[in-house]
mmCIF file of C-alpha atoms in Angstrom:
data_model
loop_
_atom_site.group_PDB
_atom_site.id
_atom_site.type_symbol
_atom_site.label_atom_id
_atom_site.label_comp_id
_atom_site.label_asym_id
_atom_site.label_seq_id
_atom_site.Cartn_x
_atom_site.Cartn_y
_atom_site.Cartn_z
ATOM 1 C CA UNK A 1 17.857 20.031 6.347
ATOM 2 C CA UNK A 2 18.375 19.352 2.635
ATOM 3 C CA UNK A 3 16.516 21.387 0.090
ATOM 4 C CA UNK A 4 14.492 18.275 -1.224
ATOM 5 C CA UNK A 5 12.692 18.011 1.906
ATOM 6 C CA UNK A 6 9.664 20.378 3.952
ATOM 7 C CA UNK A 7 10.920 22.625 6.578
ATOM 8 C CA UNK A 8 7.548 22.645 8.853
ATOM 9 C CA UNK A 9 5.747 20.501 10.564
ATOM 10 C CA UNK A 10 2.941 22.164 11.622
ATOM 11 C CA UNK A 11 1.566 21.416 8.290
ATOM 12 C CA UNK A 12 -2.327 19.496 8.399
ATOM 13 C CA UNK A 13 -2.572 16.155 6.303
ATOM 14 C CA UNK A 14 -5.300 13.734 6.449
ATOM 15 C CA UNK A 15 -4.745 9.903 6.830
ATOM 16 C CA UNK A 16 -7.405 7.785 5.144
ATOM 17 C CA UNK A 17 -8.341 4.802 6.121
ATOM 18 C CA UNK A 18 -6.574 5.248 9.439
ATOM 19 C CA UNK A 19 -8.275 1.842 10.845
ATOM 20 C CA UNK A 20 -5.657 -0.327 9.206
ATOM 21 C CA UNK A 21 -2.166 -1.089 10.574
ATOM 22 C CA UNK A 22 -0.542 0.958 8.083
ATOM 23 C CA UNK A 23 -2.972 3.588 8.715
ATOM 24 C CA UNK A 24 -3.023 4.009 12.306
ATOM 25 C CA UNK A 25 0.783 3.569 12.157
ATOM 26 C CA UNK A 26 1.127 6.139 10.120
ATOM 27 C CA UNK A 27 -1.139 8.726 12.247
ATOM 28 C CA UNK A 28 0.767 8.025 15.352
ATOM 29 C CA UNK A 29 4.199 8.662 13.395
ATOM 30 C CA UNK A 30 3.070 11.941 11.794
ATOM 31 C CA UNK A 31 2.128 13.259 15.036
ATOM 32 C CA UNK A 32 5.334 12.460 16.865
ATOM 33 C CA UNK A 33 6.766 14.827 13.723
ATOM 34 C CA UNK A 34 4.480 17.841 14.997
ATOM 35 C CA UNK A 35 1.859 17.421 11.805
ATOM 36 C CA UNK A 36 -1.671 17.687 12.609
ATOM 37 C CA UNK A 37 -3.415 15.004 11.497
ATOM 38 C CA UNK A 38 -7.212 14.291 10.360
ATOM 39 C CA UNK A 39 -7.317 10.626 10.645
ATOM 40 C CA UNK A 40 -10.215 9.510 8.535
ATOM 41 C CA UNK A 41 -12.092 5.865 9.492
ATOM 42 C CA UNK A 42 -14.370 4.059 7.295
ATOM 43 C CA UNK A 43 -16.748 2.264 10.210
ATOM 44 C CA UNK A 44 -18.016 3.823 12.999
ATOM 45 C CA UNK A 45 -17.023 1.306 15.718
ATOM 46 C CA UNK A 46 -13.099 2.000 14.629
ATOM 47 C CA UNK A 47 -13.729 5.607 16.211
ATOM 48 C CA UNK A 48 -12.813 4.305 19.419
ATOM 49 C CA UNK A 49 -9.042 3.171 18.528
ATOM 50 C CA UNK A 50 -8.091 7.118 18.839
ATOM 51 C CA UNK A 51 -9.565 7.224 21.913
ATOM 52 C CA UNK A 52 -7.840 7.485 25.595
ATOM 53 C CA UNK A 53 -5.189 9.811 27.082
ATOM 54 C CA UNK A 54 -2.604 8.890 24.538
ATOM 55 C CA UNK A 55 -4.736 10.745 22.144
ATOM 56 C CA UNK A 56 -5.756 13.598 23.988
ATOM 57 C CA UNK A 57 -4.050 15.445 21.494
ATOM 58 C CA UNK A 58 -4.895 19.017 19.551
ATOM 59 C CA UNK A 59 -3.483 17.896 16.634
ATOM 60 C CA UNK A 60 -5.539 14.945 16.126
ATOM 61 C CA UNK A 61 -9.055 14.931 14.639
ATOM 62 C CA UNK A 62 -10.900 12.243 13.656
ATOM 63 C CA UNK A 63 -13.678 11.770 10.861
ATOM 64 C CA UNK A 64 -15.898 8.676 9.990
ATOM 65 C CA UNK A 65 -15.180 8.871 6.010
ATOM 66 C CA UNK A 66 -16.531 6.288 3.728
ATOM 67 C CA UNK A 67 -14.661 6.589 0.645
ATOM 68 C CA UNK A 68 -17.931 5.517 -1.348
ATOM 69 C CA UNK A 69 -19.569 8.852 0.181
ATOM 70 C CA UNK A 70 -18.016 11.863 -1.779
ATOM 71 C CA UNK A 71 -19.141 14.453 0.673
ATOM 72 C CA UNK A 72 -17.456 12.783 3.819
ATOM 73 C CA UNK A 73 -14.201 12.753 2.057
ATOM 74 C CA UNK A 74 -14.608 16.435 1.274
ATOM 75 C CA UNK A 75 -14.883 16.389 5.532
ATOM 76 C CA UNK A 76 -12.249 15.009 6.284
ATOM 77 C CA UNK A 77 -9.633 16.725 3.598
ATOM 78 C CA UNK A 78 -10.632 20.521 4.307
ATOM 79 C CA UNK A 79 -7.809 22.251 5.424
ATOM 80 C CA UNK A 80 -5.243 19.771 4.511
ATOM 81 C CA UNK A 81 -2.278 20.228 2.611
ATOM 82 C CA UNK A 82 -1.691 16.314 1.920
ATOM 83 C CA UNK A 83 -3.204 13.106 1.637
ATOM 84 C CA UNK A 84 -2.042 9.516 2.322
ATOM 85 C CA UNK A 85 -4.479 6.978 0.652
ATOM 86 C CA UNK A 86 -4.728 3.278 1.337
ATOM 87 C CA UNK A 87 -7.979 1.178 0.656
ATOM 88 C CA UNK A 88 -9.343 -1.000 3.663
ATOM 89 C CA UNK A 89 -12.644 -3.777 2.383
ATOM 90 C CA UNK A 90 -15.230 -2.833 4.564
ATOM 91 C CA UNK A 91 -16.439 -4.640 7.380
ATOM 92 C CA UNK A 92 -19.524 -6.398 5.249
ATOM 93 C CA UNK A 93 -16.985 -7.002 2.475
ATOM 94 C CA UNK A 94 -13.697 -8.017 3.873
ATOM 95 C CA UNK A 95 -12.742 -10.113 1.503
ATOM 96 C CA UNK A 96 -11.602 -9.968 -2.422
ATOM 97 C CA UNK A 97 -13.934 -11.211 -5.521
ATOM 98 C CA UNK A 98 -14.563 -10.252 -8.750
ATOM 99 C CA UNK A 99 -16.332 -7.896 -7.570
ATOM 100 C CA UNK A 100 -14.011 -6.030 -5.044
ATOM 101 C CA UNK A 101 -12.128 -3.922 -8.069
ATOM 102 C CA UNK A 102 -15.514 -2.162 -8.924
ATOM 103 C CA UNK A 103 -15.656 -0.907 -5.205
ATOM 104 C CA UNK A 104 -12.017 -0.357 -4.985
ATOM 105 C CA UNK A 105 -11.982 1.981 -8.349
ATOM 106 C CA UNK A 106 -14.985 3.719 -7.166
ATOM 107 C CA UNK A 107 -13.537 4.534 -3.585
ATOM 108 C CA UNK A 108 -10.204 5.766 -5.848
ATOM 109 C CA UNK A 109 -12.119 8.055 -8.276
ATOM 110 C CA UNK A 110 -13.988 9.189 -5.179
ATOM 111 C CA UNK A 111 -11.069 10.390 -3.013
ATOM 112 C CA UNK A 112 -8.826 11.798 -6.605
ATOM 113 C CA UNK A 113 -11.848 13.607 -7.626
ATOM 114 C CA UNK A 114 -12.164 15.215 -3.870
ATOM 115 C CA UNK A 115 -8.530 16.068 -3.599
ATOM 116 C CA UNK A 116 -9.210 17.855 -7.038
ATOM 117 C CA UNK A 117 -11.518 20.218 -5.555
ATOM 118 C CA UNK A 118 -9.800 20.510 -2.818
ATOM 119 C CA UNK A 119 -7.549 23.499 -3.205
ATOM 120 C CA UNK A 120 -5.399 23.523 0.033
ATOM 121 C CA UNK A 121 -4.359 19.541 -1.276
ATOM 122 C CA UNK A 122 -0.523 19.804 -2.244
ATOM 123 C CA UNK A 123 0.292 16.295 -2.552
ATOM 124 C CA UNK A 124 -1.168 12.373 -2.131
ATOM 125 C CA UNK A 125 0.608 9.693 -1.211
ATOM 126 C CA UNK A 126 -1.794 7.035 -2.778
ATOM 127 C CA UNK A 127 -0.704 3.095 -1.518
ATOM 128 C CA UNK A 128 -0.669 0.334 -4.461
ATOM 129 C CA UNK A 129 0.852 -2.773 -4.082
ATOM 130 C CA UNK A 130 3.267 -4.646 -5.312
ATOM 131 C CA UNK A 131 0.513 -6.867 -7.505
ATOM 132 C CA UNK A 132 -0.098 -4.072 -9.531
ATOM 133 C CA UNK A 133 3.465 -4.680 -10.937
ATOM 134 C CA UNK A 134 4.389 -8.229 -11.417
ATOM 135 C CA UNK A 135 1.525 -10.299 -12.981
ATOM 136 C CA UNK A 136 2.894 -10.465 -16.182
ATOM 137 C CA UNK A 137 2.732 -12.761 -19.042
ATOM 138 C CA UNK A 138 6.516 -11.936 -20.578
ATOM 139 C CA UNK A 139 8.195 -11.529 -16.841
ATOM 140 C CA UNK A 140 9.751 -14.792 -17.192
ATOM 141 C CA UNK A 141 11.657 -13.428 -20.631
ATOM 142 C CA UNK A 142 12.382 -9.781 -19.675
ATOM 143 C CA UNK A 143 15.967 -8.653 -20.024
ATOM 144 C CA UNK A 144 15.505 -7.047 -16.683
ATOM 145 C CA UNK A 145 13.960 -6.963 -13.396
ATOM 146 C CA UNK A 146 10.568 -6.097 -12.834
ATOM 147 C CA UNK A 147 10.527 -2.325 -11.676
ATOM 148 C CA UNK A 148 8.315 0.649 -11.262
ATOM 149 C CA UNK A 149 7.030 0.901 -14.846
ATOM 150 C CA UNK A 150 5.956 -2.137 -15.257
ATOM 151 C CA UNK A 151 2.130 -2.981 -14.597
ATOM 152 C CA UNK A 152 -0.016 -6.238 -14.063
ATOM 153 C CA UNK A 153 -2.181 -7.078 -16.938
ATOM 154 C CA UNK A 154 -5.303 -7.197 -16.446
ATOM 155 C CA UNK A 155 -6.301 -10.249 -18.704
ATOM 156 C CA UNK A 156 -3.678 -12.228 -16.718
ATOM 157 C CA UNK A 157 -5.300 -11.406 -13.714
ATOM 158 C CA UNK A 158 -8.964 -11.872 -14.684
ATOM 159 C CA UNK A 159 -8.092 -15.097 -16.232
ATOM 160 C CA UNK A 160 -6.216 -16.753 -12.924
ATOM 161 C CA UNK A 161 -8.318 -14.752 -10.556
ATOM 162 C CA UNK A 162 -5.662 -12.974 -8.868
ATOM 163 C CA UNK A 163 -8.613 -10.700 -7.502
ATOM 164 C CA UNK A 164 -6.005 -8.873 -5.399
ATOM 165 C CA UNK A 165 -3.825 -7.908 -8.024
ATOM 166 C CA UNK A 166 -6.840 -7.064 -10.566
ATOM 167 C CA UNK A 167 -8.158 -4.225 -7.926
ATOM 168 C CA UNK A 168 -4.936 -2.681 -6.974
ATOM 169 C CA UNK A 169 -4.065 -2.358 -11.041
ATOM 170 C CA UNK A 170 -7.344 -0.963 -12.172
ATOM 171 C CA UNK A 171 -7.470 1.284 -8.837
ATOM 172 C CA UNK A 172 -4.225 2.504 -9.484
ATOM 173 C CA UNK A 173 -5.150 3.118 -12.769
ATOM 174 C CA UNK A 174 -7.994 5.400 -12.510
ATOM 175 C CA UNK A 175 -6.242 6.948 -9.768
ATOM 176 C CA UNK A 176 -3.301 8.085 -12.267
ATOM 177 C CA UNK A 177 -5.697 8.727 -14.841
ATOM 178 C CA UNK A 178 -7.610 11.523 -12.665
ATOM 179 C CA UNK A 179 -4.532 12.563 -11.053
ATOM 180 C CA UNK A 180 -3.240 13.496 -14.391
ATOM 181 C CA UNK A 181 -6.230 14.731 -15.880
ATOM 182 C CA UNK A 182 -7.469 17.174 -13.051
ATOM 183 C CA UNK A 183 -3.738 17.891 -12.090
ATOM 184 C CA UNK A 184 -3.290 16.778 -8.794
ATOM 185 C CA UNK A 185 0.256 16.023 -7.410
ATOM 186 C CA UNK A 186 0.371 12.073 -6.551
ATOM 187 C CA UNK A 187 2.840 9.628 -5.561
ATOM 188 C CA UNK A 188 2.213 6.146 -5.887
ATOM 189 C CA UNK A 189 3.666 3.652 -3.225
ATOM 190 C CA UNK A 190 3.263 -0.197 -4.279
ATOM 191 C CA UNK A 191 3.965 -1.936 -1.228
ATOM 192 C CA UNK A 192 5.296 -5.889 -0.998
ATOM 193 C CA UNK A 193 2.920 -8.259 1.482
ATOM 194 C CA UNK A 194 2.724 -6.283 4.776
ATOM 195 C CA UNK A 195 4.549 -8.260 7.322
ATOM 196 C CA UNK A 196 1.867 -7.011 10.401
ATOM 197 C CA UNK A 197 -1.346 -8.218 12.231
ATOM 198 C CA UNK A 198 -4.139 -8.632 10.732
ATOM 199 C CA UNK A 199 -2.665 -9.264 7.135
ATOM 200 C CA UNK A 200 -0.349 -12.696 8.442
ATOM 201 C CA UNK A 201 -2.595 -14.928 7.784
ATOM 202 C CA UNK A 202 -2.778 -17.663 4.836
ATOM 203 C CA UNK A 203 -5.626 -16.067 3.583
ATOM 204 C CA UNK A 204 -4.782 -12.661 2.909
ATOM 205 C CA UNK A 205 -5.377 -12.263 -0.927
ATOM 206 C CA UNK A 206 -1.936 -11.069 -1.523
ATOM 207 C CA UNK A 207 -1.108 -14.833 -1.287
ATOM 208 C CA UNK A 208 -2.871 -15.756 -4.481
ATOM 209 C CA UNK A 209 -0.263 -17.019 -7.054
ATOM 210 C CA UNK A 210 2.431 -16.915 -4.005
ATOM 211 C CA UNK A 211 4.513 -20.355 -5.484
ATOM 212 C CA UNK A 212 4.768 -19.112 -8.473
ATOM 213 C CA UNK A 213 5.847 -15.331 -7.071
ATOM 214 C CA UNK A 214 8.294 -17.621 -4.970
ATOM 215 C CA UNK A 215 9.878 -19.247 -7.848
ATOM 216 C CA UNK A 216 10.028 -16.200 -10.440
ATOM 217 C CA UNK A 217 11.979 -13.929 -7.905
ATOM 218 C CA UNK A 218 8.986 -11.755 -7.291
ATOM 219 C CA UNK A 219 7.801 -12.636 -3.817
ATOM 220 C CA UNK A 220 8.180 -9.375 -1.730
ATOM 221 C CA UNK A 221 7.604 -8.575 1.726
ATOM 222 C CA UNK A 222 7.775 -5.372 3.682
ATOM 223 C CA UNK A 223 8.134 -4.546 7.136
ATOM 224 C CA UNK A 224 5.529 -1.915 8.928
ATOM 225 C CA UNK A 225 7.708 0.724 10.093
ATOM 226 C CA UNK A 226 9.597 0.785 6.588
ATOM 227 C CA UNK A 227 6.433 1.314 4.683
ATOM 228 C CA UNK A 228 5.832 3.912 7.396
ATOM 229 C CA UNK A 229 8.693 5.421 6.798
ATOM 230 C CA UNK A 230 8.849 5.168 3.383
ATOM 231 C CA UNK A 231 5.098 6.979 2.930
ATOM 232 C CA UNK A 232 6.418 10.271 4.906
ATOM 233 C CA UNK A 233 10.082 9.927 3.209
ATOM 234 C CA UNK A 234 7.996 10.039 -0.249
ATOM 235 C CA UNK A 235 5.646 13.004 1.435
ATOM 236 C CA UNK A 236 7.686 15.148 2.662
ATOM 237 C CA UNK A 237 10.358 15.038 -0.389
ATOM 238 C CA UNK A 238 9.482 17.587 -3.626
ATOM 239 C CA UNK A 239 11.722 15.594 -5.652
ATOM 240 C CA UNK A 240 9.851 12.006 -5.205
ATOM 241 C CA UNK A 241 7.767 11.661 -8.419
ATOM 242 C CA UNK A 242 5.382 8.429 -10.169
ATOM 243 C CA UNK A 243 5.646 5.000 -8.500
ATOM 244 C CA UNK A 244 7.652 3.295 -5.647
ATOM 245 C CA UNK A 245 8.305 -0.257 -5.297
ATOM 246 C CA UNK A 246 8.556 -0.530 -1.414
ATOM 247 C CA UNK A 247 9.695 -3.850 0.660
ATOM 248 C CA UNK A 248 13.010 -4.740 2.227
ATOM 249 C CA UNK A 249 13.235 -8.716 2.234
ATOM 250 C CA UNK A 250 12.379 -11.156 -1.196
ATOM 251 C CA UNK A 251 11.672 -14.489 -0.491
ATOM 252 C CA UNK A 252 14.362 -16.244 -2.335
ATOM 253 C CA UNK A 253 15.153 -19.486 -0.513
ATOM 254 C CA UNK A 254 13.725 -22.530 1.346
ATOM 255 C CA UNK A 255 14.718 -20.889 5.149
ATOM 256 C CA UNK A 256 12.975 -17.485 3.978
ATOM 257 C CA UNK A 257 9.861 -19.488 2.740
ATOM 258 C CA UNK A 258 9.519 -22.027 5.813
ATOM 259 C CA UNK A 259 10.150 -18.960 8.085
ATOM 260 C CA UNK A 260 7.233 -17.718 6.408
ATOM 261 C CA UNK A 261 5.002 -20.446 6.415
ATOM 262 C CA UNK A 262 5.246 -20.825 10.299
ATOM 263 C CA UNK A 263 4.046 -17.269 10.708
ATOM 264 C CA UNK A 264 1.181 -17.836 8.420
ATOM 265 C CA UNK A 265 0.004 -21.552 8.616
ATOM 266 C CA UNK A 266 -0.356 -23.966 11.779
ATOM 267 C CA UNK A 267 2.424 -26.326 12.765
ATOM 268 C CA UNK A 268 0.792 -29.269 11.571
ATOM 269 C CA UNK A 269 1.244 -27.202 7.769
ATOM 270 C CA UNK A 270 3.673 -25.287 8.237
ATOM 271 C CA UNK A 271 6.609 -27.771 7.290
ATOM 272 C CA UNK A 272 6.320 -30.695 4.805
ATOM 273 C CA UNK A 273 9.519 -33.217 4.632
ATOM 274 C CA UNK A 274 9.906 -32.012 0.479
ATOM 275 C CA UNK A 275 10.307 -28.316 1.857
ATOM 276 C CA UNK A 276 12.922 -29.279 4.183
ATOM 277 C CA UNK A 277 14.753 -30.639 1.435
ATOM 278 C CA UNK A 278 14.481 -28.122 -1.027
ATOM 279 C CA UNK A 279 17.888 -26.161 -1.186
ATOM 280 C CA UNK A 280 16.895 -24.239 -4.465
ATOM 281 C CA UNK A 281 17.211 -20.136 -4.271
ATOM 282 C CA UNK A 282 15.458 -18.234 -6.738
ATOM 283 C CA UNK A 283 17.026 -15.348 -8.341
ATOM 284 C CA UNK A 284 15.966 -12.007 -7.369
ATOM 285 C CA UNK A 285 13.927 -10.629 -10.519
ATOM 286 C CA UNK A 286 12.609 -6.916 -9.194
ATOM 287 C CA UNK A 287 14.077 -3.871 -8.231
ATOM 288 C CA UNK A 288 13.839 -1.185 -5.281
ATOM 289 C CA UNK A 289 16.384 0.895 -6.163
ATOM 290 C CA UNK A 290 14.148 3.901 -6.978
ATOM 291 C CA UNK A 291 13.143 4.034 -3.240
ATOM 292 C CA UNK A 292 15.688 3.012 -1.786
ATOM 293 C CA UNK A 293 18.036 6.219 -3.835
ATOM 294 C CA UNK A 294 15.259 8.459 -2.594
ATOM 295 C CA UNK A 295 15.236 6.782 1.335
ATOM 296 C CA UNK A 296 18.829 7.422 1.627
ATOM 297 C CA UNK A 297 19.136 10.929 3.123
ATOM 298 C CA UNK A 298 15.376 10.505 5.346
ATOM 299 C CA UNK A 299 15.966 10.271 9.289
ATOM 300 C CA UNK A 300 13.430 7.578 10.247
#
């Protein structure tokens, strides 16, 4: 096995909040690759998707972690040599507002500030998305494509009430700003719109702002097992450093947009006689490259 990567994998990492698809995706993945894995649940009822004989399993332990409570965080990271981070809204707040980015930062300085003290903690894998990159005034004038180092503004955001893209930025942000103040080892991993249950629908936040994504060459999706893959690729490789822009299809065109819709709307809305007609493609204006140089050599 190349250098770059870990050569055990008996190694303990926790997986918070496991609920989620990408979550419980990811737990079920790590332990097909021998890790043992704390899989950490913010509501108590979500317990029982770890139960049956499938995971009867040693190397699985589960924890009811709220990432507001500091102390049940602490539970669920002792002994681990790695985190993989991914906010879920809780069940009596499932959807964004203005006021979703206070919780969001909270839960983020929460779970940096436990890793901190936690001194088995090599590495976190904390998941961003991709709307923590593009909302930008000036992306329409940029001499290139929208990449890694670029970040949403926060103004923008506020001002359009992209409340999606206002508490991944500001999450991220204080996450990177602990991270390098307390000297903890994370990886940032901002994901395109998951293409998996329960996030299809028309509603998911992500969507705010999605025309005009569409038509600046921004619109990103990514499929589940790639941002699966892409989380332990980034994990388990010393030389992966900063962000990751992570999905693997734009929507560029009229097909990949109607395609789209019919996943996410009803018939009677999913296809207008204008879209039909509409033989416009948009030019791709952001870039995976960084990922996709670093998922080269990782066996999925």
């Amino acid at each position: 096995m190349a250098p770059a990567s870990f050569t055990q994998n008996s190694k303990t990492v926790c997986v918070m909040d496991a609920s989620g698809s990408l979550g419980f995706t990811l737990v079920e993945q790590l332990l097909h690759k021998g890790y043992t894995v704390h899989a950490a649940v913010q509501n108590h009822g979500e317990l029982q998707c770890f139960e049956g004989e499938h995971y009867d399993n040693q190397k699985l332990r589960v924890f009811h972690s709220d990432p507001l409570d500091y102390h049940s965080i602490m539970d669920a990271l002792k002994g681990c040599s790695g985190l993989f981070y991914s906010f879920e809204p809780s069940s009596d707040q499932p959807t964004y507002d203005e006021f979703m980015a206070e919780v969001e930062v909270r839960a983020a300085h929460n779970v940096l500030e436990a890793c901190a003290r936690t001194d088995t903690i090599d590495k976190v894998v904390f998941t961003s998305s991709a709307t923590a990159v593009i909302w930008r005034d000036d992306r329409n004038t940029m001499s290139s494509d929208i990449d890694e180092r670029h970040w949403s503004d926060i103004n923008l955001c506020r001002k359009f009430k992209l409340w999606h893209a206002l508490s991944k930025t500001l999450a991220e942000k204080t996450a990177w700003a602990l991270a390098m103040d307390r000297g903890v080892n994370m990886v940032s991993i901002n994901g395109g719109f998951l293409m998996a249950p329960p996030h299809l629908t028309i509603k998911n936040p992500y969507l705010k702002g999605a025309a005009e994504m569409y038509e600046d060459g921004v619109f990103v999706t990514v499929d589940l097992n790639f941002i699966v893959d892409s989380h332990i690729c980034i994990f388990e490789n010393v030389s992966s450093y900063g962000r990751y822009l992570c999905f693997n299809h734009v929507i560029s065109c009229n097909k990949d947009a109607t395609k789209l819709a019919h996943i996410l709307l009803p018939p009677s809305e999913a296809c207008s006689p204008e879209r039909l007609e509409d033989t416009r493609v948009y030019q791709q204006r952001i870039s995976n490259k960084k990922l996709n140089k670093l998922m080269v050599d990782f066996e999925s």
